[in-house]
CSV table of C-alpha atoms in Angstrom, one decimal:
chain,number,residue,atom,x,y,z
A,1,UNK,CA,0.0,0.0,0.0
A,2,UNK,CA,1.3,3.4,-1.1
A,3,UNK,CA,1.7,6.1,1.8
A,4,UNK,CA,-1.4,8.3,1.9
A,5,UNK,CA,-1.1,12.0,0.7
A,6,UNK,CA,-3.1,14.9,2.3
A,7,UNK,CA,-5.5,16.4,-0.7
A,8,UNK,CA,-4.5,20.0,-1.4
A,9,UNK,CA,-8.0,20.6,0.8
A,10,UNK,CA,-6.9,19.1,3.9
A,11,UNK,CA,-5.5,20.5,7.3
A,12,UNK,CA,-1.5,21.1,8.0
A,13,UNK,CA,0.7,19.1,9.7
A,14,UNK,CA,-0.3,18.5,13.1
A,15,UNK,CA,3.1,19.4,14.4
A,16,UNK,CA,4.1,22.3,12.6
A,17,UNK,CA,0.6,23.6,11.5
A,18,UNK,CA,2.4,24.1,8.0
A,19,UNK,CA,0.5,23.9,4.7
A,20,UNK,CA,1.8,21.5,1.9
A,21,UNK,CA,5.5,20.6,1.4
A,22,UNK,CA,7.9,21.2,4.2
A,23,UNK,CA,11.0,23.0,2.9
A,24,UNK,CA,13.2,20.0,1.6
A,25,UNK,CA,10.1,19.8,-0.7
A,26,UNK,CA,8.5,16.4,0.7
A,27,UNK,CA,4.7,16.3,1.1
A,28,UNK,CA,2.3,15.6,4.2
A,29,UNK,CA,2.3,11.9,4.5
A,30,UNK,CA,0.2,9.6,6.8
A,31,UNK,CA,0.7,5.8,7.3
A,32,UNK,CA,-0.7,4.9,10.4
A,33,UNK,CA,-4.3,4.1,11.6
A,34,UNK,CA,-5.2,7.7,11.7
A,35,UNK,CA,-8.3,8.7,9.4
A,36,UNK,CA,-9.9,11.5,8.4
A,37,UNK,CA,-8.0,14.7,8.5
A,38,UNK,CA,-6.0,13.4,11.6
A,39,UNK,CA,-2.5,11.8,11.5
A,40,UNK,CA,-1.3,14.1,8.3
A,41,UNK,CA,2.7,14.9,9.1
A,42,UNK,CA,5.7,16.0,6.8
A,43,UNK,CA,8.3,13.0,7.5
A,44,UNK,CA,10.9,16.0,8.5
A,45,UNK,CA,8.7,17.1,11.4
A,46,UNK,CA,7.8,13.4,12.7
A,47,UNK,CA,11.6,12.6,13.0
A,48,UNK,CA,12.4,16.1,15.0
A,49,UNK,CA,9.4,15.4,17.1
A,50,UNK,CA,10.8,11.7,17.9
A,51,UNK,CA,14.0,13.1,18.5
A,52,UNK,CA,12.6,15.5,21.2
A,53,UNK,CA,10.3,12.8,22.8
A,54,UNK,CA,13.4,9.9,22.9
A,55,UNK,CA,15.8,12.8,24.3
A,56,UNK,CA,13.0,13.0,26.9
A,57,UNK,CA,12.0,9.8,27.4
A,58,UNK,CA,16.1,9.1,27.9
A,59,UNK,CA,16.7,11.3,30.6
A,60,UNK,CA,13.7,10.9,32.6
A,61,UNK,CA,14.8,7.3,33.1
A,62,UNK,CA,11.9,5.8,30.7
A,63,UNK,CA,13.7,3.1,28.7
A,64,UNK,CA,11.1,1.9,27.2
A,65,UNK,CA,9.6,4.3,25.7
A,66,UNK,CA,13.3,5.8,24.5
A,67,UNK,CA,12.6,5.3,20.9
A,68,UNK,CA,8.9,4.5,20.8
A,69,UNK,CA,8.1,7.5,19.0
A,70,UNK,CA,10.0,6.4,15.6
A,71,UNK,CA,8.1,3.4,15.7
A,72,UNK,CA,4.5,4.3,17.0
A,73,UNK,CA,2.1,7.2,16.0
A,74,UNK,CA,1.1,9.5,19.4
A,75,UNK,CA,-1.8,10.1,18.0
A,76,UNK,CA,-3.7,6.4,16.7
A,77,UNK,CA,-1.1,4.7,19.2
A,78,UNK,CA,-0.4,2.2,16.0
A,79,UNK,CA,2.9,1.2,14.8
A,80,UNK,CA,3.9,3.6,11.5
A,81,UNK,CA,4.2,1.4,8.2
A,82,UNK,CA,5.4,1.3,4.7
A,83,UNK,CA,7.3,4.1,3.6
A,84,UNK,CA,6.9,6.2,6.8
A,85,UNK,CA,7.9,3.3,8.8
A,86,UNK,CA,11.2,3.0,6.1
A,87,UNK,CA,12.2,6.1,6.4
A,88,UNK,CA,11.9,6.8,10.6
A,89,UNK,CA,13.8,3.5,11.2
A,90,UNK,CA,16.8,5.0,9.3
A,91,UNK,CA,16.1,8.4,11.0
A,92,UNK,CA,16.3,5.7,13.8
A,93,UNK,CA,19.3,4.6,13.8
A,94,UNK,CA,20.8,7.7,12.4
A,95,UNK,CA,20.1,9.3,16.0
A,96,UNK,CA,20.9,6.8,18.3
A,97,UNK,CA,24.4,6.6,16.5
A,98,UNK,CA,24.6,10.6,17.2
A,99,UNK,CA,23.3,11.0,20.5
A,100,UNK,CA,24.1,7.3,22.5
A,101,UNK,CA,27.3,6.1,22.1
A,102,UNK,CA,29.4,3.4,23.8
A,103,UNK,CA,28.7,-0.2,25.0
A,104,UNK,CA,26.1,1.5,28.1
A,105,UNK,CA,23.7,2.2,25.3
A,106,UNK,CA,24.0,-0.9,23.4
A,107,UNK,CA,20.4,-1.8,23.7
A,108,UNK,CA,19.0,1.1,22.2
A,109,UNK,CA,21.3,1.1,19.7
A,110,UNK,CA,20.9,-2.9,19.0
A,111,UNK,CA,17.0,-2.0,19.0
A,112,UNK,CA,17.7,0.6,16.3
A,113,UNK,CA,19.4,-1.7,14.2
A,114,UNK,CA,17.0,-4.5,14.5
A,115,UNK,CA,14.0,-2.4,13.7
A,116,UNK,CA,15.7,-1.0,10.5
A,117,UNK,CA,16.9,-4.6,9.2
A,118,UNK,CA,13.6,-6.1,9.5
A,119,UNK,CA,11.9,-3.4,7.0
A,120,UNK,CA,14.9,-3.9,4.7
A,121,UNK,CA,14.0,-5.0,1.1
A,122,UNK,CA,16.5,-8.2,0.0
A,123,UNK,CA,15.4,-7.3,-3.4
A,124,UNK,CA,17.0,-4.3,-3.7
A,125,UNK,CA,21.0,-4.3,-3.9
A,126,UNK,CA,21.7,-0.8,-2.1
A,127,UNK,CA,18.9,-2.5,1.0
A,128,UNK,CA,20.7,-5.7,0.8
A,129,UNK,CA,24.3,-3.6,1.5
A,130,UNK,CA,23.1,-1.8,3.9
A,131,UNK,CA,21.5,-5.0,5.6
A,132,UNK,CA,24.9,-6.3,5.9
A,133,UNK,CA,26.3,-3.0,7.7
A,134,UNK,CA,23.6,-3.2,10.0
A,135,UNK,CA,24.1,-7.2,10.9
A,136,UNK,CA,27.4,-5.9,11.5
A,137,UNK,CA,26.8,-3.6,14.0
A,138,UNK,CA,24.8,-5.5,15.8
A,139,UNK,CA,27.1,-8.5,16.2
A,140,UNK,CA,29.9,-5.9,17.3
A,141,UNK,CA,27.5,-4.4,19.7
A,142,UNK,CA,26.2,-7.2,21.4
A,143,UNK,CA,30.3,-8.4,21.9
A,144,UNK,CA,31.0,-4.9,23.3
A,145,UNK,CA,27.9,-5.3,25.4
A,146,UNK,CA,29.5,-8.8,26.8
A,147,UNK,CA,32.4,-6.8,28.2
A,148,UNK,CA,30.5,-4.3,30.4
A,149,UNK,CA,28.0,-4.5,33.0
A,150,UNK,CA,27.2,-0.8,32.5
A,151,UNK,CA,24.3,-1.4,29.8
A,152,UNK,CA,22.4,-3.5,32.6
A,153,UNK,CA,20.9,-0.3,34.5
A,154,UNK,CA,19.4,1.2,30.9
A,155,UNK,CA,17.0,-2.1,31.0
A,156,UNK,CA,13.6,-2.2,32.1
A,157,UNK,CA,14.3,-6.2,32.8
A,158,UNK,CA,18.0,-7.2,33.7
A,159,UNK,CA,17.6,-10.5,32.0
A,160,UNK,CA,16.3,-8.7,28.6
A,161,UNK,CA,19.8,-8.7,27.0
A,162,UNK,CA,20.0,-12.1,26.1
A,163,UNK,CA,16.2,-12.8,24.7
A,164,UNK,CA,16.9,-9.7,23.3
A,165,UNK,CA,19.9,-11.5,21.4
A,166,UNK,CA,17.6,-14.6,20.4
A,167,UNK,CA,15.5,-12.4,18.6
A,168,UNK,CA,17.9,-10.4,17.1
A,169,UNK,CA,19.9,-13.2,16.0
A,170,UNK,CA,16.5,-14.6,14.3
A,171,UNK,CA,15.9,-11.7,12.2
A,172,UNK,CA,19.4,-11.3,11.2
A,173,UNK,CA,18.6,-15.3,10.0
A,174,UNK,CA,15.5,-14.0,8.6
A,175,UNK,CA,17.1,-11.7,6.6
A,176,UNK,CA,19.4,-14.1,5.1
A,177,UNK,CA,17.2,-16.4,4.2
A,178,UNK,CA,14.7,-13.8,2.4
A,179,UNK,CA,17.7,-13.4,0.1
A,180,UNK,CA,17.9,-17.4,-0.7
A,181,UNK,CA,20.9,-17.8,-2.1
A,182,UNK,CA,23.2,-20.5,-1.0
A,183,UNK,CA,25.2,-18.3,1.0
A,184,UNK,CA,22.4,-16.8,2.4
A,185,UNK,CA,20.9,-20.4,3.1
A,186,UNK,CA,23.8,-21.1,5.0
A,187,UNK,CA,24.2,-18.1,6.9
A,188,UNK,CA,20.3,-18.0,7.7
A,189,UNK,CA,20.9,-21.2,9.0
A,190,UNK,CA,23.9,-20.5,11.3
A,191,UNK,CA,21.9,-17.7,12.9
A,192,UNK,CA,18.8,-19.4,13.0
A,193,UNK,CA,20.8,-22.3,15.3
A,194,UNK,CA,22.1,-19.2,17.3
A,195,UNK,CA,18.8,-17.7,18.3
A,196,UNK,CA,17.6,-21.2,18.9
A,197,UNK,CA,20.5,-21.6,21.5
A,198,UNK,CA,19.2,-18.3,23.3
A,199,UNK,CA,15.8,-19.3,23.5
A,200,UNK,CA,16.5,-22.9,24.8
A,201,UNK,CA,18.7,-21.1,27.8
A,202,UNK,CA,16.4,-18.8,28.3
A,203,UNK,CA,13.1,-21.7,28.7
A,204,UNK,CA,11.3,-20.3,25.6
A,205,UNK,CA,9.4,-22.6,24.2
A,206,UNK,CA,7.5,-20.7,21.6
A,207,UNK,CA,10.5,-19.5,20.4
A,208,UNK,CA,12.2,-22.7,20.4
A,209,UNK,CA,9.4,-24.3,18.4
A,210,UNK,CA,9.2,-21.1,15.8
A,211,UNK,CA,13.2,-21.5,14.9
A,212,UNK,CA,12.9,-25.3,14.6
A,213,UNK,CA,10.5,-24.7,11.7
A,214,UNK,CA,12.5,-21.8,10.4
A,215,UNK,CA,15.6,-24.6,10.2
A,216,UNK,CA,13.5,-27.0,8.9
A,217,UNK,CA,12.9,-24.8,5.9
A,218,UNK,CA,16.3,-24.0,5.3
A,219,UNK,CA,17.7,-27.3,5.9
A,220,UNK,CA,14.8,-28.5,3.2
A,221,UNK,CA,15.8,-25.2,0.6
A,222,UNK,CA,19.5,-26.1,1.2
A,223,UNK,CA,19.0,-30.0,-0.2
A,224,UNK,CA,16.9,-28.7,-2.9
A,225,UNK,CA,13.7,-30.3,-1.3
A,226,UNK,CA,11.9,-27.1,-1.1
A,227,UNK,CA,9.9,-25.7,2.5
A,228,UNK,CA,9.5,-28.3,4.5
A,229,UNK,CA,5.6,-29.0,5.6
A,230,UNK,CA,4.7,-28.8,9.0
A,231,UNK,CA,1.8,-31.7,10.3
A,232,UNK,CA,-1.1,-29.5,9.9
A,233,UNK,CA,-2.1,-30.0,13.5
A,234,UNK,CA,1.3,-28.5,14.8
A,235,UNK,CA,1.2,-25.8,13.1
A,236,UNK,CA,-2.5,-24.5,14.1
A,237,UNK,CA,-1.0,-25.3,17.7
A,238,UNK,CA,2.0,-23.3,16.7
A,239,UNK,CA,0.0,-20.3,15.4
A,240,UNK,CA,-2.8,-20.5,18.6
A,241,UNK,CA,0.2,-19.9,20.8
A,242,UNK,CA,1.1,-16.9,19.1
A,243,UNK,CA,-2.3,-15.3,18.5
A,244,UNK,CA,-2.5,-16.0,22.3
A,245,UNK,CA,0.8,-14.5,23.2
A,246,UNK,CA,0.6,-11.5,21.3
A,247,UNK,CA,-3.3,-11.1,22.6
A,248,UNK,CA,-2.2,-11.2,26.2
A,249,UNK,CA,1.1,-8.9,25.2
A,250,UNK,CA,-0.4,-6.2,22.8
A,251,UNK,CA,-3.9,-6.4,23.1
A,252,UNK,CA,-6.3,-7.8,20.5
A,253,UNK,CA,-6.8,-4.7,18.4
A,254,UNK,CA,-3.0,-4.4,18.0
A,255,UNK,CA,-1.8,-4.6,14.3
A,256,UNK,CA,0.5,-7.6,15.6
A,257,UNK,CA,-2.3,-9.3,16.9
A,258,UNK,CA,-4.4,-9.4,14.3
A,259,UNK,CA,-1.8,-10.2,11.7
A,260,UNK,CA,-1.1,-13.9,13.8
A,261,UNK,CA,-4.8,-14.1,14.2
A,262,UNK,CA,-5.0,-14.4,10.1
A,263,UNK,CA,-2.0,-16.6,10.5
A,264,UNK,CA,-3.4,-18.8,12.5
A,265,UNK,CA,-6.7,-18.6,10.7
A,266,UNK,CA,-4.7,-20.0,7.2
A,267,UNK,CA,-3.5,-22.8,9.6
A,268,UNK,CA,-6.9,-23.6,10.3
A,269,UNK,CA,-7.9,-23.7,6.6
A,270,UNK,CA,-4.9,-25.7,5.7
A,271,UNK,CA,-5.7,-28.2,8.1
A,272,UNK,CA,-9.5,-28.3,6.7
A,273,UNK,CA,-11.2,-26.3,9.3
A,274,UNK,CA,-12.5,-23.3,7.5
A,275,UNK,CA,-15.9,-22.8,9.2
A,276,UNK,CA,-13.7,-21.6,11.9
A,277,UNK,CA,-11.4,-19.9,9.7
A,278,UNK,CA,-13.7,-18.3,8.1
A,279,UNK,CA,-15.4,-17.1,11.6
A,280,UNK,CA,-12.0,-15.8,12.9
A,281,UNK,CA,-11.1,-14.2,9.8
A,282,UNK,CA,-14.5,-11.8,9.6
A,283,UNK,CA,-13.7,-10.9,13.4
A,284,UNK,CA,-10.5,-9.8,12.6
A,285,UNK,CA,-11.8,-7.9,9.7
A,286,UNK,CA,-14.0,-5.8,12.1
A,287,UNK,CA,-11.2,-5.0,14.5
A,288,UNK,CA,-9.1,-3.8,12.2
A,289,UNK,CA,-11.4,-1.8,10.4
A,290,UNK,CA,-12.7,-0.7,13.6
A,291,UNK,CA,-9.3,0.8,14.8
A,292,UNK,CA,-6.8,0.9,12.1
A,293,UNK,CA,-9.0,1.9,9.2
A,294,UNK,CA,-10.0,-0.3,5.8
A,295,UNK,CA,-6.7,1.3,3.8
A,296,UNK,CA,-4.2,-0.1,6.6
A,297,UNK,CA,-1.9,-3.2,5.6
A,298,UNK,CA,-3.6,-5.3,8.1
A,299,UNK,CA,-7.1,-4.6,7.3
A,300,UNK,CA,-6.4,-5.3,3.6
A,301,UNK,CA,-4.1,-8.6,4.5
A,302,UNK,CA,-6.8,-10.0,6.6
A,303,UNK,CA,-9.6,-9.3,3.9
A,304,UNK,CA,-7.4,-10.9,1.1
A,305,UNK,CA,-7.0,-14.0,3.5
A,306,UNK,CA,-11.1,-14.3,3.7
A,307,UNK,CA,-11.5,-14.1,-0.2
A,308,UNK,CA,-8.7,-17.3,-0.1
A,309,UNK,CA,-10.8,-19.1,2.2
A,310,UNK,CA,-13.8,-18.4,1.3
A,311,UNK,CA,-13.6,-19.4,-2.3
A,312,UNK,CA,-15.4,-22.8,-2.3
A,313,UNK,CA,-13.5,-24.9,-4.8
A,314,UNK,CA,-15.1,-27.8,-6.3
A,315,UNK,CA,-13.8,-30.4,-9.3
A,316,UNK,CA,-16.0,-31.7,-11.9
A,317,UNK,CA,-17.0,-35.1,-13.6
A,318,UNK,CA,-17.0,-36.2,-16.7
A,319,UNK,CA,-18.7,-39.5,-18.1
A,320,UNK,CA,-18.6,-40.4,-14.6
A,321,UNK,CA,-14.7,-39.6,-14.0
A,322,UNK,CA,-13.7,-36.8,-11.6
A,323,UNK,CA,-10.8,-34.4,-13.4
A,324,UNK,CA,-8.8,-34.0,-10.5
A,325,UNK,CA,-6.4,-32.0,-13.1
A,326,UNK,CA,-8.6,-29.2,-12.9
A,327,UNK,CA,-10.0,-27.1,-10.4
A,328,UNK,CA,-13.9,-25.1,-10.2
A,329,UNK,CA,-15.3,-22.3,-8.1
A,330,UNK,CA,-19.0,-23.0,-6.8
A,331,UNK,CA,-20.3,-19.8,-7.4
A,332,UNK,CA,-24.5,-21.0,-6.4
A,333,UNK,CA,-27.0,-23.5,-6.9
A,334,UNK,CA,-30.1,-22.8,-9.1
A,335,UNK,CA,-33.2,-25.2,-10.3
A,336,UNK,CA,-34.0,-25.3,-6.6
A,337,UNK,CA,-30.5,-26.9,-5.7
A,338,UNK,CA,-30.3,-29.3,-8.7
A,339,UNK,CA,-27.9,-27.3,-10.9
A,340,UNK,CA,-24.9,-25.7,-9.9
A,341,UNK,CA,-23.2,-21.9,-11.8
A,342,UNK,CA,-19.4,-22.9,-11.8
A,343,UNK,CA,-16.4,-20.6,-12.1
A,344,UNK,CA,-13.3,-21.9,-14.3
A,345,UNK,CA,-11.2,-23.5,-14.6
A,346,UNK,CA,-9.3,-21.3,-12.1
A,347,UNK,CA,-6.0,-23.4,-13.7
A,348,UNK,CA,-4.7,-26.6,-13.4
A,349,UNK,CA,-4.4,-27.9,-10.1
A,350,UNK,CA,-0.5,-28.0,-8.7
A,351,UNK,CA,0.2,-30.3,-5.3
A,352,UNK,CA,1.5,-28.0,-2.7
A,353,UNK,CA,3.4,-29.4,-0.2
A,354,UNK,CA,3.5,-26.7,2.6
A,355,UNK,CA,-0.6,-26.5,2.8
A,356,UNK,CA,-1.7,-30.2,1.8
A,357,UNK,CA,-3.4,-28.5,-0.6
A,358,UNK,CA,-4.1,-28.9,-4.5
A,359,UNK,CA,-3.7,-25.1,-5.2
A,360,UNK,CA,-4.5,-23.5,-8.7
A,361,UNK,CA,-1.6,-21.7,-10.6
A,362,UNK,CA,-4.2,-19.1,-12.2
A,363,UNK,CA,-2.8,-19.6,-15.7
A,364,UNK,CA,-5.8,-20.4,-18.3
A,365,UNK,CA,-9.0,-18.8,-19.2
A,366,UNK,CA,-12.1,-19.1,-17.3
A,367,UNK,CA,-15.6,-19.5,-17.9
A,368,UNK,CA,-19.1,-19.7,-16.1
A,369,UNK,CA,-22.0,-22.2,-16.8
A,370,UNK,CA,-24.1,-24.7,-15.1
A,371,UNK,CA,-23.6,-28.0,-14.6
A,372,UNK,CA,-25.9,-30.8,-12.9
A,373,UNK,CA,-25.2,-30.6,-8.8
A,374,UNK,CA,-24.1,-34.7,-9.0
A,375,UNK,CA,-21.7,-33.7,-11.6
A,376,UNK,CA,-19.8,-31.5,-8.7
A,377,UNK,CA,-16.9,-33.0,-6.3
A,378,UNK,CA,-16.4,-30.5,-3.1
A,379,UNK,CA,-13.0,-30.2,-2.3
A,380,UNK,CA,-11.8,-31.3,0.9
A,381,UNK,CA,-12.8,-28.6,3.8
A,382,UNK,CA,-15.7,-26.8,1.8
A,383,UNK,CA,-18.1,-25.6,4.3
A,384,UNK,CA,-21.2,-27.5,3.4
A,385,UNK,CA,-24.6,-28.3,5.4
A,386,UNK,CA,-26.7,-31.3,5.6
A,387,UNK,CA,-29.9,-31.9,4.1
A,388,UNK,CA,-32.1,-34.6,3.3
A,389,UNK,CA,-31.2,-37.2,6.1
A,390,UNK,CA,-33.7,-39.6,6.5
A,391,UNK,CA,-32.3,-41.4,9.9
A,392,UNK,CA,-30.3,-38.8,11.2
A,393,UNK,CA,-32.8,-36.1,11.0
A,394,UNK,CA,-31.6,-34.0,13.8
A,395,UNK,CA,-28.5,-33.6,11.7
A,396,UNK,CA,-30.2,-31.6,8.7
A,397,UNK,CA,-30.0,-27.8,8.8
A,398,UNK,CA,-26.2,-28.6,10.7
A,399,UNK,CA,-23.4,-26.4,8.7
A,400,UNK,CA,-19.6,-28.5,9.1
A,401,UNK,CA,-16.5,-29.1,6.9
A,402,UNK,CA,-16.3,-31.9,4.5
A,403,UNK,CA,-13.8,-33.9,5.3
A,404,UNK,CA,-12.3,-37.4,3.7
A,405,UNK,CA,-14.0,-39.2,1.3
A,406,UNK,CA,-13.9,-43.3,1.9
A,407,UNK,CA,-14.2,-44.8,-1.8
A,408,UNK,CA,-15.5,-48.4,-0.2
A,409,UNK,CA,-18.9,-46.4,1.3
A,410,UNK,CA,-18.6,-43.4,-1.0
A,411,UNK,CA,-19.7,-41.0,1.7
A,412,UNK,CA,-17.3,-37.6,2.9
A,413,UNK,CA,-16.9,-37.2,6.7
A,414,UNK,CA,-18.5,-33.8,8.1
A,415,UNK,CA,-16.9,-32.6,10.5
A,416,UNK,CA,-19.9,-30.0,12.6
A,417,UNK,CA,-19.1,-26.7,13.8
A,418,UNK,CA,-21.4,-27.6,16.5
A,419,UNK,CA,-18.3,-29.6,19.0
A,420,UNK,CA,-21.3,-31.6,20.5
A,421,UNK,CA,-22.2,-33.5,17.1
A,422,UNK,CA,-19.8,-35.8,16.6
A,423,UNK,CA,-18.5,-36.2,12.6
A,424,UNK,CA,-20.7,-38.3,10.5
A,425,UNK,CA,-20.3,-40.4,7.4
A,426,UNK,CA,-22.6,-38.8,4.9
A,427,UNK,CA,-23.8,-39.4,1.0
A,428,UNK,CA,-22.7,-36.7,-1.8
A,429,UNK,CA,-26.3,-36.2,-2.5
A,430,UNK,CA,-27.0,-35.4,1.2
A,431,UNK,CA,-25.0,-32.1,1.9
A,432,UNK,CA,-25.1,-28.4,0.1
A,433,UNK,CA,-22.0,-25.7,-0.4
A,434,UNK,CA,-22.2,-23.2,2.2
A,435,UNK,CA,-21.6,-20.0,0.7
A,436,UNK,CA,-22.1,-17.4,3.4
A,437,UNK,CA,-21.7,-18.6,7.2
């Protein structure tokens, strides 16, 4: 998403009160959750303001909020992103370097670096320069910081410095390993193993857990295997924790927050379970909406996530064959549920290892018609609801995921939203897409 632009008709910058461009000829920007007329800035101002508020922050003693305001907007209290968040992370660093030298400020300064390396692009060469630079002063700061006891009394929590080294030490693998070359295979790797030493001392078992996948890529991308698949179920667990952690640590209307929650949701589909998904996914919608605004990144990640999972794939038969080579959206029934409108093909279908999932490569013309509703397969995890049952009554109207199909009964397992139903074995011609939950 581009960083928004005041209209010529809108207010001045709320710090200077300024009209327009500031004088190095930049415009007023605004890439936060503010809306409306609020939040507008010129880039120049924001960094002098965060220089005041850290100097502040700094000498009253409040560490942690020492560089907050290069990171965080004082006025929606979100994080700043995109372009703003580029360029105040450089602005970043640039200060710290000025103002707090020496080993005793090594954690601001380690901070500093980290935040600018994670918004680095590997893409571009000048990023991917400077991303080395800035791995190597934060290897060379964390060994000064080994050699002085000084840097203890700056931290809000004594026994920081070292988590604080796991995590720094994973982005510095991440960073590597977004650039994918051998070497930076190898070197991902290395600091991957690292950060996972850290967390292990330190009794962090989400962290622990989170690198061992991280290797487990690598090791797989290194031996030409490709990302390695988690089991489904471990990764949901994975993702819960998260969603969980960040909800206790940032709040559930905090950008971070959400952006698990849709993680973990996409577990949940991958695994089959996209009534819940689904569920998740349109409450996370709301709450960012709700406080961050529908332009922000994660209002427009978690609504691309829902269109994924809510597009109800389906395969269709021919002469009594299924073409599992290509792949259908159910758009609706018609002819009171006998026919279905279909959607495709979306492309041939492609086996992907890391979801378990036969995903469409989006490479052919489509086209929409009707076919008879027996001549429709669901795919595995459609939302669908049963109708029709003539022993099991109780069960019709019940919404659930279609699960496995088992060839010697030819009936698909529903899965029920409703946890007091337990799955049933039920006939193709006994349950209906569900298209809205």
């Amino acid at each position: 998403m581009t960083t928004a632009q005041a209209p010529l008709d809108e207010p001045s910058c709320w710090l200077c009160l300024e009209e327009g461009q500031d004088t190095f000829g930049k415009p007023l920007v605004r890439n936060c959750s503010c809306r409306g007329s609020s939040g507008f800035a010129h880039i120049s101002c924001i960094i002098n303001f965060a220089e005041s508020e850290s100097k502040r922050a700094y000498m009253s003693g409040d560490m942690g909020d020492s560089l907050a305001t290069f990171e965080v907007c004082p006025n929606c209290k979100q994080d700043y992103q995109n372009d703003v968040a580029y360029e105040l992370s450089k602005a970043q660093v640039d200060f710290v370097e000025r103002e707090f030298t020496g080993a005793q400020h090594g954690f601001l300064y380690t901070n500093a670096l980290t935040c600018r390396l994670v918004l680095l692009n590997v893409k571009n060469e000048s990023d991917r320069c400077e991303g080395e630079e800035v791995i190597s002063k934060m290897l060379s700061t964390f060994e000064a910081m080994k050699h002085t006891e000084q840097h203890r009394s700056h931290l809000l929590h004594p026994d920081a410095t070292k988590a604080f080294e796991g995590h720094a030490n994973a982005n510095i693998g991440t960073f590597y390993h977004k650039i994918g070359s051998d070497d930076g295979l190898r070197k991902a790797k290395f600091y991957f193993q690292k950060a996972r030493s850290i967390f292990e001392s330190e009794g962090d078992e989400l962290g622990v857990m989170t690198i061992n996948n991280l290797i487990d890529n690598v090791e797989a991308e290194i031996s030409g295997d490709g990302r390695r698949c988690l089991t489904q179920a471990i990764e949901v667990g994975l993702e819960l924790r998260k969603y969980q952690l960040f909800t206790k640590e940032f709040g559930a209307d905090d950008n971070t927050t959400i952006e698990a929650g849709v993680q973990l949701a996409l577990a949940m589909w991958k695994e089959f379970r996209t009534i819940e998904a689904e569920r998740l996914l349109v409450k996370l919608i709301a709450a960012s909406r709700r406080v961050h605004g529908m332009g922000h990144d994660c209002t427009q990640f978690s609504i691309s996530a829902l269109q994924r999972v809510k597009e109800r794939r389906v395969f269709l038969k021919k002469d009594g064959e299924i073409n599992v080579d290509e792949v259908y959206r159910v758009i609706r029934y018609t002819s009171d549920g006998e026919r279905c409108v279909v959607q495709g093909p979306v492309s041939k279908v492609v086996y992907d290892p890391r979801s378990n999932r036969s995903e469409p490569s989006h490479d052919g013309a489509e086209r929409t018609f009707e076919v008879g509703r027996t001549n429709v397969v669901t795919s595995r995890g459609t939302p669908v609801v049963c109708t029709g049952l003539q022993k099991a009554t109780h069960l019709n109207g019940k919404i659930g995921d279609r699960r496995e199909f088992d060839e010697d009964t030819g009936r698909y397992t529903i899965h029920f939203e409703d946890e007091t139903l337990k799955p049933v074995m039920v006939k193709p011609e006994n349950i209906r897409v569900v298209f809205e939950l």
